[in-house]
Amino acid sequence: MQAATAQVKFEHRPNANPMPQAEREKAFENLGFGTLFSDHMAVVRWSADKGWHSAEITARAPFPVDPASAVLHYAQEIFEGMKAYRTADDKVVLFRPEQNARRFGASAERMAMPVLPEDIFMQAVEELVRIDSAWIPKGEGSLYLRPFMFAAETFLGVRPAREYVFCVIASPVGPYFKGGAKAVTLWVTETYTRAAQGGTGAAKCGGNYAASLIAQAEAVGHGCDQVVFLDAAEHRWVEELGGMNVFFVMNDGSLVTPPLTGTILPGITRDSLITLARDNGITVNERPYSFDEWKADAASGKLREAFACGTAAVVAGIGTVRHAGGEFKIGNGETGFLTEKLRNDLVGIQRGKASDKHAWVHPLAGV
Ligand code: PLP
Ligand code: COI
């Protein structure tokens, strides 16, 4: 499916009852992840006969959904996750948003959905952040942006839908993990897998997460923060976490991370950290890493640190790993030195405190 090049004009229908400032600031005092939402949303519709149309910035509100809406039956849905930050000098910035726009297009292609032109994706995100800029927390928090698209045609036949809704909502967030900066504990599932070759692992579609929930619940049941998936073919190779990519820091100072072979999500944080590490003269090996190697390297000390990374979680040290056969610690069980450094380097750029030599930061004018 070709990306249309059409531009759209967003109609603005501001929320008549925005949350009062005092109430919003009170809610900001205890930010978690994904529970509080801003006043507006961006919406663009697509139909086979009209293409992209009816773009608007409007009050955040429920969608009327027909019970025969295709998404409710066949899960034709994709999404993105990105953040708007308020920098130390009070500018509003996005981080590599064009990468999210591009990945959204790739996810759409995999799910047989129309490809939203990247400029419309950017326009929707920017206009929403502009109108809801008061919702970007100061200090450590950020405004998490969730662009998504779903099949909205009323039809039960199994084929790509002929109507879709694209929408962006915004949620002020604090830390993803309840423990804050504390190293996380992972559960390695040897029962469930996330993605197979030829499947949808590299697409950011809701179905991948639906399939991961039972494994994530198993992780929580074992007192862990996140689940780790192994490959579907051999149940041997480490792939990624339920919602994050994974890195290993070896005792020769090099990094290892699973390669992008089509079954894991090509994380923008992953890509940024590989670049930052190489900028620092660190060797990064994108290569298969087995669960057996992981256990052996943690025991021998060849593995010094490990961390998870993603937009929501940023960079989180991995302290303990549990599995059906027992558990092991990585290093002293706390966030490691290089993990901390890479996190600070990344956050420094996102927050406008460090030089942005790769031009990753996208400032928003007029906010
Ligand atoms: N892997 C999965 C399964 C994810 O859900 C995410 C989060 O978006 C990531 C990796 C990290 O991707 P990114 O760094 O682009 O947020
Ligand atoms: C993100 O990091 O943006 C994600 O989409 C992960 C999700 C599990 C919260």
XYZ file of C-alpha atoms and ligand atoms in Angstrom:
392
model
C 0.000 0.000 0.000
C 1.397 3.382 -1.017
C 1.617 6.297 1.399
C -0.619 9.078 0.127
C 1.101 12.447 -0.050
C -2.022 14.470 0.779
C -1.797 17.148 3.466
C -4.739 17.620 5.791
C -5.942 20.644 7.693
C -6.778 20.021 11.346
C -10.024 21.625 12.534
C -9.647 22.818 16.130
C -12.516 22.204 18.551
C -10.984 23.007 21.939
C -12.254 21.260 25.064
C -14.969 23.409 26.682
C -14.200 21.908 30.110
C -10.406 21.518 30.420
C -9.098 20.296 33.767
C -8.489 23.320 36.040
C -4.795 24.100 36.548
C -4.905 23.460 40.318
C -6.450 20.013 39.799
C -3.897 19.151 37.126
C -0.994 20.229 39.301
C -2.329 18.163 42.185
C -2.543 15.129 39.857
C 1.088 15.772 38.803
C 2.272 15.234 42.387
C 2.072 11.460 42.084
C 2.562 10.476 38.455
C 2.706 6.825 37.513
C 2.330 5.493 33.991
C -0.718 5.819 31.747
C -3.468 6.649 34.235
C -3.940 10.395 33.671
C -4.834 11.915 30.281
C -4.689 15.386 28.777
C -7.684 17.452 27.624
C -7.480 16.811 23.871
C -6.858 14.236 21.169
C -5.934 14.396 17.494
C -8.088 12.346 15.109
C -7.773 11.647 11.379
C -10.028 9.231 9.513
C -9.359 7.129 6.438
C -11.735 5.424 4.088
C -11.102 3.641 0.832
C -13.131 6.212 -1.114
C -12.045 9.448 0.651
C -8.467 8.672 1.767
C -7.268 10.680 4.809
C -9.924 13.153 5.897
C -11.770 14.819 8.814
C -8.605 15.753 10.713
C -9.363 17.420 14.022
C -8.009 18.392 17.385
C -10.880 17.904 19.779
C -11.766 17.207 23.422
C -10.591 13.733 24.475
C -13.734 11.600 24.482
C -14.887 7.999 23.897
C -15.402 6.814 20.312
C -18.755 5.332 19.391
C -17.756 1.825 18.236
C -20.171 -0.439 16.392
C -20.247 -3.981 17.879
C -19.364 -5.273 14.396
C -16.371 -2.919 14.090
C -13.543 -4.950 12.511
C -10.978 -4.120 15.218
C -13.110 -5.791 17.888
C -13.020 -9.086 16.011
C -9.742 -9.329 14.118
C -7.530 -6.903 16.080
C -6.357 -4.815 13.152
C -4.663 -2.179 15.325
C -1.223 -0.561 15.603
C 0.302 2.021 17.924
C 3.385 4.051 18.784
C 4.924 5.333 22.002
C 6.875 8.596 22.198
C 7.385 11.467 24.633
C 7.343 15.269 24.731
C 9.809 16.765 27.223
C 10.140 20.173 28.817
C 13.839 21.021 28.811
C 15.756 22.742 31.603
C 15.446 26.040 29.661
C 11.669 25.583 29.269
C 11.550 24.497 25.618
C 9.222 21.723 24.463
C 10.917 18.986 22.463
C 10.226 15.586 20.928
C 12.898 12.898 20.543
C 13.411 11.417 17.049
C 9.668 11.633 16.258
C 10.286 10.943 12.551
C 11.457 7.466 13.591
C 8.084 6.798 15.244
C 6.314 8.071 12.115
C 8.386 5.719 9.966
C 7.871 2.699 12.245
C 4.133 3.434 12.330
C 4.135 3.167 8.544
C 6.027 -0.129 8.672
C 3.563 -1.497 11.260
C 0.651 -0.390 9.060
C 2.089 -2.215 6.046
C 2.507 -5.433 8.042
C -1.077 -5.230 9.285
C -2.489 -4.476 5.796
C -3.567 -0.992 6.883
C -3.222 2.277 4.940
C 0.131 3.993 5.535
C -0.373 7.350 7.214
C 1.857 9.941 5.500
C 4.666 10.844 7.908
C 3.890 14.548 7.677
C 0.308 13.966 8.850
C 1.611 11.832 11.750
C 3.984 14.665 12.723
C 1.320 17.332 12.330
C -1.130 15.411 14.564
C 1.499 14.876 17.268
C 2.765 18.458 17.169
C -0.680 20.058 17.196
C -1.754 17.907 20.149
C 1.396 18.727 22.123
C 0.932 22.440 21.367
C -2.666 22.587 22.592
C -1.875 20.431 25.661
C 1.578 21.832 26.444
C 0.458 22.647 30.015
C 0.221 18.864 30.470
C 3.983 18.349 30.089
C 5.291 17.902 33.622
C 8.316 19.909 34.695
C 11.372 18.118 36.091
C 11.658 14.337 35.700
C 8.279 13.571 34.124
C 7.245 13.774 30.485
C 4.143 13.716 28.312
C 3.779 10.212 26.877
C 2.182 10.308 23.427
C 0.242 7.383 22.102
C -0.518 7.531 18.368
C -2.653 4.563 17.296
C -4.872 3.401 14.450
C -7.680 0.863 14.317
C -9.976 -0.741 11.763
C -13.347 0.995 12.094
C -15.362 -0.630 9.320
C -18.607 -2.326 10.362
C -17.991 -5.672 8.700
C -17.361 -9.232 9.833
C -15.666 -10.574 6.700
C -11.996 -11.414 7.122
C -10.106 -8.945 4.912
C -8.354 -5.600 5.472
C -10.934 -3.042 6.575
C -11.945 -0.153 4.330
C -12.241 2.409 7.162
C -9.751 3.366 9.886
C -9.405 5.883 12.687
C -5.975 7.339 13.502
C -5.772 9.056 16.877
C -3.164 10.532 19.227
C -3.752 10.825 22.967
C -1.368 12.173 25.615
C -0.656 11.080 29.166
C 1.645 12.833 31.640
C 3.911 10.153 33.107
C 6.486 9.535 35.788
C 8.535 6.328 36.122
C 7.282 3.196 34.329
C 8.407 0.866 37.109
C 6.985 1.297 40.601
C 10.462 0.873 42.086
C 11.655 4.001 40.212
C 15.387 3.792 39.430
C 15.895 0.501 41.342
C 17.195 -2.390 39.236
C 14.346 -4.538 37.915
C 13.705 -8.264 38.320
C 12.885 -10.288 35.213
C 11.061 -13.555 34.630
C 12.214 -15.678 31.684
C 9.241 -17.566 30.278
C 10.115 -20.922 28.774
C 6.429 -21.673 28.119
C 5.216 -18.752 26.024
C 6.818 -17.049 23.040
C 6.098 -13.643 21.570
C 6.867 -13.820 17.872
C 7.964 -16.214 15.152
C 9.682 -15.598 11.821
C 7.087 -14.290 9.410
C 4.842 -13.140 12.252
C 4.197 -9.656 13.618
C 7.047 -9.337 16.159
C 8.665 -6.356 14.425
C 5.354 -4.487 14.131
C 3.940 -2.471 16.995
C 0.467 -4.006 16.921
C -1.841 -4.451 19.883
C -2.099 -8.196 19.244
C 1.555 -8.717 20.200
C 0.817 -7.254 23.608
C -2.426 -9.212 24.030
C -0.432 -12.398 23.428
C 2.214 -11.325 25.951
C -0.162 -10.629 28.847
C -0.357 -14.171 30.182
C 3.431 -14.371 30.288
C 3.637 -10.940 31.924
C 1.051 -12.068 34.502
C 3.221 -15.149 35.148
C 6.184 -12.801 35.695
C 4.223 -10.709 38.195
C 3.119 -13.939 39.903
C 6.801 -14.743 40.436
C 7.428 -11.308 41.934
C 9.053 -9.948 38.750
C 8.662 -6.613 36.966
C 8.804 -7.812 33.356
C 8.816 -10.956 31.267
C 11.666 -11.953 28.912
C 10.820 -13.890 25.770
C 13.019 -16.480 24.074
C 12.771 -17.234 20.351
C 9.817 -19.285 19.109
C 11.788 -21.797 17.021
C 14.259 -23.138 19.601
C 13.222 -21.510 22.919
C 16.893 -20.775 23.271
C 17.771 -17.245 22.160
C 16.967 -14.150 24.193
C 14.701 -11.849 22.185
C 13.224 -8.986 24.189
C 10.986 -8.089 27.116
C 7.220 -7.588 26.985
C 7.709 -3.875 26.298
C 11.463 -3.231 26.057
C 14.646 -4.266 24.259
C 17.539 -5.790 26.208
C 21.320 -5.198 26.361
C 24.154 -7.101 28.057
C 27.379 -5.445 29.248
C 30.327 -7.858 29.109
C 33.445 -7.658 31.288
C 35.590 -6.580 28.312
C 33.414 -3.439 28.211
C 31.512 -4.451 25.049
C 27.737 -4.563 24.646
C 25.675 -7.395 23.243
C 22.077 -7.031 22.084
C 19.869 -9.425 20.081
C 19.860 -8.655 16.337
C 16.831 -7.361 14.423
C 15.863 -10.494 12.550
C 12.180 -9.677 12.198
C 10.871 -11.056 15.487
C 11.723 -8.177 17.830
C 10.633 -4.559 17.829
C 13.298 -2.252 16.340
C 13.394 0.085 19.340
C 14.295 3.731 18.841
C 15.888 3.764 22.293
C 17.859 0.637 21.301
C 19.102 2.343 18.145
C 19.991 5.546 20.046
C 21.928 3.659 22.733
C 23.895 1.684 20.125
C 24.899 5.003 18.544
C 25.778 6.626 21.905
C 27.810 3.590 22.949
C 29.755 3.602 19.660
C 30.308 7.375 20.080
C 31.997 6.443 23.369
C 34.275 3.915 21.643
C 32.292 0.953 22.989
C 31.978 -2.136 20.791
C 28.351 -3.167 20.266
C 27.680 -6.679 18.987
C 24.210 -7.268 17.602
C 24.262 -11.029 17.837
C 22.164 -13.918 19.101
C 22.676 -14.452 22.857
C 21.313 -17.641 24.378
C 19.632 -18.072 27.742
C 22.292 -20.715 28.590
C 25.045 -18.198 27.835
C 23.259 -15.606 29.967
C 23.157 -17.958 32.989
C 26.784 -19.059 32.511
C 28.084 -15.498 31.971
C 26.238 -14.182 35.037
C 27.756 -17.013 37.127
C 31.304 -16.570 35.807
C 31.298 -12.792 35.998
C 31.796 -12.476 32.232
C 28.486 -10.591 32.276
C 28.930 -7.385 34.245
C 25.601 -5.603 33.748
C 22.353 -5.892 31.817
C 19.635 -3.379 31.101
C 16.242 -2.987 29.479
C 15.363 0.029 27.348
C 12.376 1.649 25.699
C 10.496 4.927 25.530
C 8.305 4.213 28.550
C 10.997 2.574 30.690
C 13.969 4.686 29.407
C 16.972 2.609 30.602
C 16.439 0.239 33.531
C 19.175 -1.846 35.127
C 18.404 -5.567 35.452
C 19.333 -6.895 38.897
C 17.855 -10.380 39.209
C 16.632 -12.950 36.696
C 14.170 -15.693 37.679
C 13.124 -18.744 35.685
C 11.501 -22.130 36.251
C 14.865 -23.627 37.300
C 15.921 -20.957 39.815
C 17.304 -17.437 39.797
C 20.550 -15.552 39.355
C 21.864 -12.067 39.998
C 23.753 -9.883 37.564
C 26.804 -8.269 39.175
C 25.817 -7.163 42.671
C 22.128 -7.043 41.701
C 22.106 -3.286 41.281
C 22.125 -0.941 38.298
C 25.616 -1.004 36.778
C 28.014 1.814 35.992
C 27.767 1.719 32.184
C 23.964 1.354 32.349
C 23.852 4.506 34.479
C 26.180 6.361 32.120
C 24.235 5.478 28.966
C 20.982 6.421 30.691
C 22.411 9.798 31.728
C 23.817 10.427 28.237
C 20.436 9.691 26.645
C 18.353 11.635 29.161
C 20.863 14.515 28.954
C 20.165 14.851 25.225
C 16.391 14.456 25.632
C 16.328 17.141 28.336
C 18.520 19.590 26.419
C 21.383 19.309 28.925
C 23.885 17.543 26.641
C 25.015 18.320 23.122
C 22.754 16.802 20.471
C 25.302 15.954 17.808
C 23.020 13.571 15.916
C 20.187 16.168 15.711
C 17.765 13.842 17.504
C 15.955 16.561 19.415
C 12.983 18.076 17.602
C 12.043 21.437 19.148
C 8.457 22.592 18.902
C 8.116 26.209 17.867
C 5.448 28.435 19.347
C 4.864 26.581 22.610
N 10.165 -3.783 22.474
C 8.858 -3.736 22.739
C 8.076 -4.995 22.691
C 8.247 -2.506 23.053
O 6.946 -2.437 23.324
C 9.036 -1.341 23.087
C 8.444 -0.051 23.427
O 7.986 0.662 22.614
C 10.397 -1.448 22.789
C 10.922 -2.679 22.493
C 11.269 -0.247 22.762
O 11.003 0.597 21.668
P 11.271 2.149 21.720
O 12.654 2.310 22.238
O 11.123 2.601 20.324
O 10.261 2.727 22.643
C 6.747 2.247 24.980
O 7.804 2.170 25.593
O 6.402 3.281 24.411
C 5.836 1.125 24.863
O 5.011 1.143 24.007
C 5.904 0.027 25.812
C 4.586 -0.213 26.438
C 4.605 -1.575 26.999
C 4.262 0.812 27.474
